[in-house]
Amino acid sequence: MRVLLLLIVLFLTLERLSAQMIPFKVGVDQCMCPIEDKLTERNKSVYSKLLRLNRANYFESKDSLLLKEYIKEYEACIDSLSVESSRFDLIEIIKVSHCPLIMANAFVALKNMNHGIYSDAEIIELLNLHIKKNESIANFDQGCGKHSKFLFEYMISLGDRPNFGDLNSLSEVKKYHLDIDLSEMKVAKHHYLKYIFDSKYYNTGINALAEFQPKEDKEFTYQQIKSSIISAKNSLPKVELDSVSALFEFSLLHRIIPQWEGTLWSFEGHTSIPKKGYIACGYFVSTTLQDVGIKLNRYKLAQQLPINEARSLAFDQQVITITEFDYLERIKKIKEHISDGIHFIGFDEQHVGYVLKQRGQLYIIHSNNLGEGKVMIENAEYSDAFYGYAEVHIVELSNNQKLLEAWINGNEIKIVM
């Protein structure tokens, strides 16, 4: 009888304890922690819903309709998070969540709190844990890739803090021990990198072509700008190559190209007037080169394959061709092969533009057919063009002696076909 009573007491004790224990995932391990009673009343339902969704194997779902329903439920959880959530609430919600959107919102809320026991270092450890936990997130990324940026907003926001300094590159971010080697994770890393750099917290350097434009040019028409470039070119001593190079780059990059910013792209667009009509990528290059004073047939040049456009502009220079499937490695190789200045770039057999190297950064200036559908400048590290094409063909322009001689002397460029 005594043994039976002891067993009953033990059973009741275990049952009572198990009722208080709520399972949740930390990393890849299953843990038990009685936290629900510690949560503020308004966040208990959020926490419970997260547990339920996690048990439903959200990330293993193959059903696209079911995936959308789960996304809606996760978004509802975000909307219901209390503005006055305690730091404890947010930490525990981060731990239990398998959803980047929820985790990121909680991280941003934590970042905005100036009190509590959790340091930046401890929060970074939590972020590392969840980056690792979400290695198999391809389905989520396909379902709502736009949410990728939220996952890293807390991380990028550290750049605003004096003790972390400016986060000017992905390599500098890695100094702070953040596990973001996305090449080792089976995810759509392009989305993550793109939205990291799109984040309002991140300084990408040059963000608009208008930043190049001299204030004086705002008072002139496009025709007046072209005429003044021709006058400056004709008055320049032809023997001073450095001066010719500087004038060419200034005229093309600062005076001609900025006028085209925002002009809409279309496949057959060939307008000759900035911001009126449509311009294809090839015509954007050929028209701006013609307008800076290079004598060429803009129609013929625009209609060639990228490699032939490169050969046409190269003269006796070697065309730099780089084939590399990892686009960050491709960008690294381009930086190693070209000097500062503006260059022609062709992508595989489909796209062309200018590539600008300036102060260690690489930018693409093009009529963007893959992204926003207009003339723009982009940091190469988050450009769809750099991500989408494995092979590039590059020719120097502002440092190409033969091209500069043709420009200054008015010699026509022969189009390679």
GROMACS .gro file of C-alpha atoms in nm:
model
  417
    1MET     CA    1   0.000   0.000   0.000
    2ARG     CA    2   0.281   0.243   0.091
    3VAL     CA    3   0.450   0.175  -0.241
    4LEU     CA    4   0.123   0.235  -0.423
    5LEU     CA    5   0.073   0.569  -0.244
    6LEU     CA    6   0.427   0.674  -0.331
    7LEU     CA    7   0.368   0.588  -0.695
    8ILE     CA    8   0.042   0.789  -0.699
    9VAL     CA    9   0.214   1.092  -0.541
   10LEU     CA   10   0.501   1.064  -0.788
   11PHE     CA   11   0.259   1.038  -1.081
   12LEU     CA   12   0.058   1.344  -0.969
   13THR     CA   13   0.377   1.543  -0.914
   14LEU     CA   14   0.509   1.458  -1.259
   15GLU     CA   15   0.173   1.538  -1.420
   16ARG     CA   16   0.161   1.877  -1.250
   17LEU     CA   17   0.516   1.956  -1.358
   18SER     CA   18   0.453   1.845  -1.715
   19ALA     CA   19   0.152   2.076  -1.736
   20GLN     CA   20   0.382   2.368  -1.660
   21MET     CA   21   0.646   2.265  -1.911
   22ILE     CA   22   0.607   2.406  -2.261
   23PRO     CA   23   0.831   2.254  -2.531
   24PHE     CA   24   1.016   2.482  -2.768
   25LYS     CA   25   1.312   2.453  -3.002
   26VAL     CA   26   1.650   2.614  -2.946
   27GLY     CA   27   1.881   2.546  -3.239
   28VAL     CA   28   1.839   2.183  -3.330
   29ASP     CA   29   1.777   2.061  -2.975
   30GLN     CA   30   1.443   2.007  -2.806
   31CYS     CA   31   1.425   2.180  -2.467
   32MET     CA   32   1.164   2.216  -2.198
   33CYS     CA   33   1.109   2.546  -2.025
   34PRO     CA   34   0.811   2.670  -1.820
   35ILE     CA   35   0.805   3.022  -1.960
   36GLU     CA   36   0.444   3.075  -2.064
   37ASP     CA   37   0.338   3.193  -1.719
   38LYS     CA   38   0.616   3.453  -1.727
   39LEU     CA   39   0.498   3.607  -2.053
   40THR     CA   40   0.281   3.916  -2.047
   41GLU     CA   41  -0.084   3.832  -2.101
   42ARG     CA   42  -0.102   3.986  -2.447
   43ASN     CA   43   0.183   3.773  -2.582
   44LYS     CA   44   0.076   3.433  -2.447
   45SER     CA   45  -0.148   3.368  -2.746
   46VAL     CA   46   0.132   3.466  -2.986
   47TYR     CA   47   0.368   3.224  -2.817
   48SER     CA   48   0.113   2.943  -2.822
   49LYS     CA   49   0.042   2.997  -3.192
   50LEU     CA   50   0.413   2.984  -3.272
   51LEU     CA   51   0.441   2.651  -3.096
   52ARG     CA   52   0.143   2.517  -3.287
   53LEU     CA   53   0.281   2.630  -3.622
   54ASN     CA   54   0.622   2.483  -3.544
   55ARG     CA   55   0.462   2.147  -3.465
   56ALA     CA   56   0.280   2.165  -3.801
   57ASN     CA   57   0.616   2.130  -3.979
   58TYR     CA   58   0.573   2.463  -4.154
   59PHE     CA   59   0.908   2.450  -4.331
   60GLU     CA   60   0.858   2.095  -4.460
   61SER     CA   61   0.533   2.196  -4.630
   62LYS     CA   62   0.525   2.120  -5.004
   63ASP     CA   63   0.174   2.260  -5.050
   64SER     CA   64   0.195   2.617  -5.183
   65LEU     CA   65  -0.157   2.704  -5.067
   66LEU     CA   66  -0.084   2.570  -4.721
   67LEU     CA   67   0.242   2.765  -4.724
   68LYS     CA   68   0.052   3.088  -4.792
   69GLU     CA   69  -0.186   3.014  -4.506
   70TYR     CA   70   0.105   2.962  -4.270
   71ILE     CA   71   0.260   3.288  -4.388
   72LYS     CA   72  -0.065   3.469  -4.309
   73GLU     CA   73  -0.072   3.318  -3.962
   74TYR     CA   74   0.287   3.418  -3.895
   75GLU     CA   75   0.212   3.772  -4.012
   76ALA     CA   76  -0.088   3.778  -3.780
   77CYS     CA   77   0.148   3.686  -3.497
   78ILE     CA   78   0.368   3.981  -3.588
   79ASP     CA   79   0.073   4.219  -3.593
   80SER     CA   80  -0.036   4.102  -3.250
   81LEU     CA   81   0.301   4.148  -3.082
   82SER     CA   82   0.257   4.403  -2.809
   83VAL     CA   83   0.437   4.733  -2.856
   84GLU     CA   84   0.501   4.722  -2.484
   85SER     CA   85   0.645   4.370  -2.493
   86SER     CA   86   0.903   4.307  -2.226
   87ARG     CA   87   1.259   4.215  -2.315
   88PHE     CA   88   1.194   3.870  -2.171
   89ASP     CA   89   0.891   3.826  -2.399
   90LEU     CA   90   1.087   3.920  -2.706
   91ILE     CA   91   1.382   3.695  -2.627
   92GLU     CA   92   1.156   3.395  -2.573
   93ILE     CA   93   0.955   3.467  -2.888
   94ILE     CA   94   1.281   3.484  -3.084
   95LYS     CA   95   1.389   3.150  -2.940
   96VAL     CA   96   1.069   2.970  -3.031
   97SER     CA   97   1.009   3.126  -3.371
   98HIS     CA   98   1.113   2.954  -3.693
   99CYS     CA   99   1.001   3.254  -3.897
  100PRO     CA  100   1.255   3.520  -4.005
  101LEU     CA  101   0.986   3.787  -4.010
  102ILE     CA  102   0.893   3.734  -3.647
  103MET     CA  103   1.250   3.695  -3.530
  104ALA     CA  104   1.358   4.011  -3.704
  105ASN     CA  105   1.074   4.222  -3.567
  106ALA     CA  106   1.160   4.100  -3.221
  107PHE     CA  107   1.528   4.177  -3.278
  108VAL     CA  108   1.447   4.529  -3.396
  109ALA     CA  109   1.229   4.580  -3.089
  110LEU     CA  110   1.515   4.459  -2.870
  111LYS     CA  111   1.752   4.695  -3.044
  112ASN     CA  112   1.523   4.985  -2.959
  113MET     CA  113   1.521   4.896  -2.590
  114ASN     CA  114   1.779   5.083  -2.385
  115HIS     CA  115   1.737   4.877  -2.072
  116GLY     CA  116   1.749   4.515  -1.962
  117ILE     CA  117   2.006   4.248  -1.894
  118TYR     CA  118   2.078   4.135  -2.252
  119SER     CA  119   2.386   4.287  -2.416
  120ASP     CA  120   2.444   4.327  -2.789
  121ALA     CA  121   2.682   4.031  -2.775
  122GLU     CA  122   2.414   3.807  -2.625
  123ILE     CA  123   2.159   3.919  -2.883
  124ILE     CA  124   2.411   3.843  -3.160
  125GLU     CA  125   2.449   3.493  -3.018
  126LEU     CA  126   2.073   3.449  -3.046
  127LEU     CA  127   2.082   3.574  -3.404
  128ASN     CA  128   2.361   3.330  -3.488
  129LEU     CA  129   2.158   3.047  -3.342
  130HIS     CA  130   1.862   3.129  -3.562
  131ILE     CA  131   2.062   3.182  -3.878
  132LYS     CA  132   2.194   2.829  -3.828
  133LYS     CA  133   1.848   2.699  -3.742
  134ASN     CA  134   1.701   2.829  -4.067
  135GLU     CA  135   1.947   2.660  -4.300
  136SER     CA  136   1.663   2.482  -4.480
  137ILE     CA  137   1.451   2.781  -4.562
  138ALA     CA  138   1.423   2.758  -4.940
  139ASN     CA  139   1.045   2.706  -4.932
  140PHE     CA  140   0.993   3.010  -4.716
  141ASP     CA  141   1.219   3.219  -4.938
  142GLN     CA  142   1.021   3.119  -5.247
  143GLY     CA  143   0.694   3.192  -5.070
  144CYS     CA  144   0.780   3.536  -4.940
  145GLY     CA  145   1.135   3.631  -5.027
  146LYS     CA  146   1.061   3.998  -4.957
  147HIS     CA  147   1.068   3.918  -4.587
  148SER     CA  148   1.432   3.817  -4.605
  149LYS     CA  149   1.548   4.169  -4.533
  150PHE     CA  150   1.379   4.181  -4.196
  151LEU     CA  151   1.585   3.892  -4.065
  152PHE     CA  152   1.903   4.096  -4.085
  153GLU     CA  153   1.778   4.445  -3.999
  154TYR     CA  154   1.888   4.415  -3.640
  155MET     CA  155   2.233   4.305  -3.749
  156ILE     CA  156   2.270   4.591  -3.996
  157SER     CA  157   2.135   4.840  -3.742
  158LEU     CA  158   2.443   4.774  -3.530
  159GLY     CA  159   2.626   4.991  -3.780
  160ASP     CA  160   2.452   5.292  -3.626
  161ARG     CA  161   2.614   5.228  -3.289
  162PRO     CA  162   2.947   5.392  -3.197
  163ASN     CA  163   3.091   5.073  -3.046
  164PHE     CA  164   3.039   4.880  -3.368
  165GLY     CA  165   3.145   5.141  -3.623
  166ASP     CA  166   3.028   5.153  -3.983
  167LEU     CA  167   2.944   4.825  -4.152
  168ASN     CA  168   3.073   4.906  -4.499
  169SER     CA  169   3.099   4.555  -4.638
  170LEU     CA  170   2.995   4.200  -4.581
  171SER     CA  171   3.349   4.115  -4.471
  172GLU     CA  172   3.331   4.383  -4.201
  173VAL     CA  173   3.001   4.244  -4.080
  174LYS     CA  174   3.175   3.910  -4.035
  175LYS     CA  175   3.419   4.072  -3.792
  176TYR     CA  176   3.140   4.072  -3.540
  177HIS     CA  177   3.115   3.691  -3.547
  178LEU     CA  178   2.784   3.679  -3.728
  179ASP     CA  179   2.731   3.347  -3.901
  180ILE     CA  180   2.629   3.478  -4.240
  181ASP     CA  181   2.844   3.265  -4.469
  182LEU     CA  182   2.541   3.213  -4.686
  183SER     CA  183   2.737   3.015  -4.944
  184GLU     CA  184   2.741   2.728  -4.695
  185MET     CA  185   2.366   2.746  -4.642
  186LYS     CA  186   2.121   2.596  -4.889
  187VAL     CA  187   1.919   2.914  -4.926
  188ALA     CA  188   1.854   3.167  -5.199
  189LYS     CA  189   2.147   3.380  -5.086
  190HIS     CA  190   2.085   3.641  -5.354
  191HIS     CA  191   1.763   3.748  -5.184
  192TYR     CA  192   1.936   3.780  -4.848
  193LEU     CA  193   2.231   3.979  -4.980
  194LYS     CA  194   2.012   4.204  -5.190
  195TYR     CA  195   1.786   4.292  -4.901
  196ILE     CA  196   2.076   4.335  -4.662
  197PHE     CA  197   2.212   4.606  -4.889
  198ASP     CA  198   1.864   4.749  -4.949
  199SER     CA  199   1.819   4.791  -4.574
  200LYS     CA  200   1.775   5.150  -4.461
  201TYR     CA  201   2.050   5.089  -4.206
  202TYR     CA  202   2.315   5.007  -4.465
  203ASN     CA  203   2.530   5.264  -4.644
  204THR     CA  204   2.580   5.142  -5.001
  205GLY     CA  205   2.789   5.442  -5.111
  206ILE     CA  206   2.652   5.592  -5.433
  207ASN     CA  207   2.277   5.548  -5.451
  208ALA     CA  208   2.176   5.768  -5.746
  209LEU     CA  209   2.330   5.898  -6.068
  210ALA     CA  210   2.218   6.246  -5.969
  211GLU     CA  211   2.499   6.243  -5.710
  212PHE     CA  212   2.748   6.277  -5.998
  213GLN     CA  213   2.575   6.570  -6.166
  214PRO     CA  214   2.732   6.918  -6.132
  215LYS     CA  215   2.490   7.178  -5.994
  216GLU     CA  216   2.551   7.400  -6.296
  217ASP     CA  217   2.414   7.138  -6.537
  218LYS     CA  218   2.073   7.154  -6.375
  219GLU     CA  219   2.025   7.488  -6.547
  220PHE     CA  220   2.113   7.355  -6.894
  221THR     CA  221   1.920   7.152  -7.150
  222TYR     CA  222   2.060   6.819  -7.263
  223GLN     CA  223   2.152   6.968  -7.600
  224GLN     CA  224   2.341   7.250  -7.428
  225ILE     CA  225   2.534   6.997  -7.218
  226LYS     CA  226   2.632   6.798  -7.528
  227SER     CA  227   2.744   7.114  -7.707
  228SER     CA  228   2.955   7.230  -7.414
  229ILE     CA  229   3.127   6.890  -7.399
  230ILE     CA  230   3.219   6.913  -7.768
  231SER     CA  231   3.357   7.264  -7.714
  232ALA     CA  232   3.565   7.151  -7.415
  233LYS     CA  233   3.694   6.850  -7.610
  234ASN     CA  234   3.796   7.058  -7.910
  235SER     CA  235   3.982   7.311  -7.698
  236LEU     CA  236   4.185   7.048  -7.512
  237PRO     CA  237   4.552   6.994  -7.612
  238LYS     CA  238   4.557   6.656  -7.786
  239VAL     CA  239   4.894   6.552  -7.647
  240GLU     CA  240   4.791   6.547  -7.280
  241LEU     CA  241   4.643   6.199  -7.242
  242ASP     CA  242   4.577   6.238  -6.868
  243SER     CA  243   4.375   6.552  -6.931
  244VAL     CA  244   4.184   6.383  -7.213
  245SER     CA  245   4.106   6.085  -6.989
  246ALA     CA  246   3.985   6.307  -6.704
  247LEU     CA  247   3.766   6.517  -6.935
  248PHE     CA  248   3.617   6.207  -7.100
  249GLU     CA  249   3.526   6.043  -6.770
  250PHE     CA  250   3.386   6.365  -6.627
  251SER     CA  251   3.182   6.430  -6.941
  252LEU     CA  252   3.038   6.078  -6.963
  253LEU     CA  253   2.992   5.994  -6.595
  254HIS     CA  254   2.899   6.334  -6.454
  255ARG     CA  255   2.733   6.519  -6.740
  256ILE     CA  256   2.574   6.275  -6.988
  257ILE     CA  257   2.477   5.962  -6.794
  258PRO     CA  258   2.298   6.134  -6.500
  259GLN     CA  259   2.055   6.293  -6.746
  260TRP     CA  260   1.926   5.944  -6.832
  261GLU     CA  261   1.850   5.833  -6.478
  262GLY     CA  262   1.495   5.702  -6.451
  263THR     CA  263   1.443   5.661  -6.827
  264LEU     CA  264   1.229   5.350  -6.868
  265TRP     CA  265   1.364   5.027  -7.017
  266SER     CA  266   1.204   4.823  -7.294
  267PHE     CA  267   1.355   4.553  -7.514
  268GLU     CA  268   1.327   4.759  -7.834
  269GLY     CA  269   1.353   5.104  -7.676
  270HIS     CA  270   1.585   5.342  -7.862
  271THR     CA  271   1.487   5.695  -7.762
  272SER     CA  272   1.751   5.962  -7.811
  273ILE     CA  273   1.599   6.194  -7.550
  274PRO     CA  274   1.654   6.130  -7.177
  275LYS     CA  275   1.340   6.054  -6.973
  276LYS     CA  276   1.122   6.047  -7.286
  277GLY     CA  277   1.024   5.712  -7.431
  278TYR     CA  278   1.210   5.388  -7.363
  279ILE     CA  279   1.572   5.279  -7.388
  280ALA     CA  280   1.712   4.923  -7.412
  281CYS     CA  281   2.040   4.839  -7.242
  282GLY     CA  282   2.242   4.839  -7.566
  283TYR     CA  283   2.095   5.167  -7.685
  284PHE     CA  284   2.163   5.326  -7.346
  285VAL     CA  285   2.534   5.253  -7.390
  286SER     CA  286   2.558   5.343  -7.759
  287THR     CA  287   2.350   5.661  -7.723
  288THR     CA  288   2.541   5.796  -7.423
  289LEU     CA  289   2.874   5.723  -7.596
  290GLN     CA  290   2.752   5.904  -7.907
  291ASP     CA  291   2.624   6.196  -7.701
  292VAL     CA  292   2.956   6.236  -7.520
  293GLY     CA  293   3.112   6.288  -7.863
  294ILE     CA  294   3.232   5.946  -7.981
  295LYS     CA  295   3.162   5.906  -8.351
  296LEU     CA  296   2.973   5.578  -8.398
  297ASN     CA  297   2.654   5.427  -8.536
  298ARG     CA  298   2.446   5.389  -8.222
  299TYR     CA  299   2.201   5.152  -8.389
  300LYS     CA  300   2.464   4.907  -8.515
  301LEU     CA  301   2.656   4.903  -8.186
  302ALA     CA  302   2.341   4.844  -7.982
  303GLN     CA  303   2.237   4.551  -8.199
  304GLN     CA  304   2.557   4.349  -8.148
  305LEU     CA  305   2.626   4.072  -7.899
  306PRO     CA  306   2.793   4.199  -7.579
  307ILE     CA  307   3.127   4.044  -7.679
  308ASN     CA  308   3.121   4.228  -8.015
  309GLU     CA  309   3.026   4.555  -7.848
  310ALA     CA  310   3.327   4.502  -7.623
  311ARG     CA  311   3.555   4.430  -7.922
  312SER     CA  312   3.426   4.738  -8.103
  313LEU     CA  313   3.524   4.962  -7.811
  314ALA     CA  314   3.848   4.782  -7.726
  315PHE     CA  315   4.053   4.875  -8.037
  316ASP     CA  316   4.385   4.699  -7.967
  317GLN     CA  317   4.311   4.646  -7.599
  318GLN     CA  318   4.239   4.296  -7.476
  319VAL     CA  319   3.879   4.233  -7.376
  320ILE     CA  320   3.873   4.112  -7.015
  321THR     CA  321   3.650   3.805  -6.997
  322ILE     CA  322   3.572   3.654  -6.658
  323THR     CA  323   3.369   3.337  -6.612
  324GLU     CA  324   3.278   3.261  -6.252
  325PHE     CA  325   2.955   3.108  -6.122
  326ASP     CA  326   2.984   3.250  -5.769
  327TYR     CA  327   2.886   3.612  -5.823
  328LEU     CA  328   3.068   3.750  -5.518
  329GLU     CA  329   3.385   3.579  -5.639
  330ARG     CA  330   3.316   3.722  -5.986
  331ILE     CA  331   3.293   4.073  -5.840
  332LYS     CA  332   3.620   4.018  -5.654
  333LYS     CA  333   3.796   3.914  -5.978
  334ILE     CA  334   3.660   4.217  -6.165
  335LYS     CA  335   3.797   4.448  -5.896
  336GLU     CA  336   4.136   4.281  -5.933
  337HIS     CA  337   4.142   4.319  -6.313
  338ILE     CA  338   4.030   4.679  -6.365
  339SER     CA  339   4.152   5.019  -6.251
  340ASP     CA  340   3.942   5.299  -6.107
  341GLY     CA  341   3.722   5.460  -6.370
  342ILE     CA  342   3.431   5.380  -6.599
  343HIS     CA  343   3.430   5.074  -6.824
  344PHE     CA  344   3.202   4.891  -7.065
  345ILE     CA  345   3.061   4.561  -6.938
  346GLY     CA  346   2.871   4.290  -7.123
  347PHE     CA  347   2.692   4.003  -6.948
  348ASP     CA  348   2.692   3.668  -7.130
  349GLU     CA  349   2.501   3.721  -7.457
  350GLN     CA  350   2.214   3.928  -7.320
  351HIS     CA  351   2.293   4.248  -7.130
  352VAL     CA  352   2.531   4.545  -7.136
  353GLY     CA  353   2.604   4.856  -6.934
  354TYR     CA  354   2.885   5.044  -6.764
  355VAL     CA  355   3.083   4.924  -6.466
  356LEU     CA  356   3.232   5.190  -6.239
  357LYS     CA  357   3.514   5.121  -5.996
  358GLN     CA  358   3.548   5.395  -5.737
  359ARG     CA  359   3.723   5.389  -5.399
  360GLY     CA  360   3.725   5.011  -5.389
  361GLN     CA  361   3.353   4.980  -5.466
  362LEU     CA  362   3.205   4.838  -5.785
  363TYR     CA  363   2.885   4.977  -5.939
  364ILE     CA  364   2.683   4.895  -6.249
  365ILE     CA  365   2.518   5.174  -6.449
  366HIS     CA  366   2.264   5.036  -6.694
  367SER     CA  367   1.914   5.034  -6.833
  368ASN     CA  368   1.802   4.765  -6.593
  369ASN     CA  369   1.602   4.492  -6.764
  370LEU     CA  370   1.604   4.257  -6.463
  371GLY     CA  371   1.500   4.475  -6.173
  372GLU     CA  372   1.326   4.811  -6.170
  373GLY     CA  373   1.311   4.850  -6.548
  374LYS     CA  374   1.485   5.185  -6.579
  375VAL     CA  375   1.825   5.353  -6.607
  376MET     CA  376   1.996   5.341  -6.270
  377ILE     CA  377   2.315   5.282  -6.073
  378GLU     CA  378   2.347   4.983  -5.840
  379ASN     CA  379   2.609   4.848  -5.605
  380ALA     CA  380   2.739   4.542  -5.789
  381GLU     CA  381   2.698   4.324  -5.481
  382TYR     CA  382   2.319   4.346  -5.494
  383SER     CA  383   2.265   4.386  -5.866
  384ASP     CA  384   2.044   4.128  -6.038
  385ALA     CA  385   2.271   4.155  -6.344
  386PHE     CA  386   2.579   4.051  -6.149
  387TYR     CA  387   2.383   3.771  -5.986
  388GLY     CA  388   2.214   3.647  -6.301
  389TYR     CA  389   2.502   3.608  -6.549
  390ALA     CA  390   2.811   3.390  -6.505
  391GLU     CA  391   3.029   3.547  -6.778
  392VAL     CA  392   3.125   3.912  -6.822
  393HIS     CA  393   3.322   4.099  -7.090
  394ILE     CA  394   3.490   4.425  -6.983
  395VAL     CA  395   3.669   4.700  -7.176
  396GLU     CA  396   3.826   5.006  -7.019
  397LEU     CA  397   3.690   5.334  -7.148
  398SER     CA  398   3.836   5.624  -6.952
  399ASN     CA  399   4.184   5.462  -6.960
  400ASN     CA  400   4.167   5.331  -7.319
  401GLN     CA  401   4.423   5.534  -7.516
  402LYS     CA  402   4.301   5.437  -7.864
  403LEU     CA  403   3.939   5.510  -7.775
  404LEU     CA  404   4.036   5.848  -7.628
  405GLU     CA  405   4.234   5.932  -7.941
  406ALA     CA  406   3.931   5.847  -8.156
  407TRP     CA  407   3.715   6.066  -7.931
  408ILE     CA  408   3.945   6.366  -7.933
  409ASN     CA  409   4.020   6.342  -8.309
  410GLY     CA  410   3.664   6.266  -8.418
  411ASN     CA  411   3.752   5.930  -8.577
  412GLU     CA  412   3.462   5.692  -8.632
  413ILE     CA  413   3.458   5.363  -8.442
  414LYS     CA  414   3.430   5.052  -8.657
  415ILE     CA  415   3.158   4.818  -8.532
  416VAL     CA  416   3.264   4.453  -8.499
  417MET     CA  417   2.988   4.225  -8.625
   0.00000   0.00000   0.00000
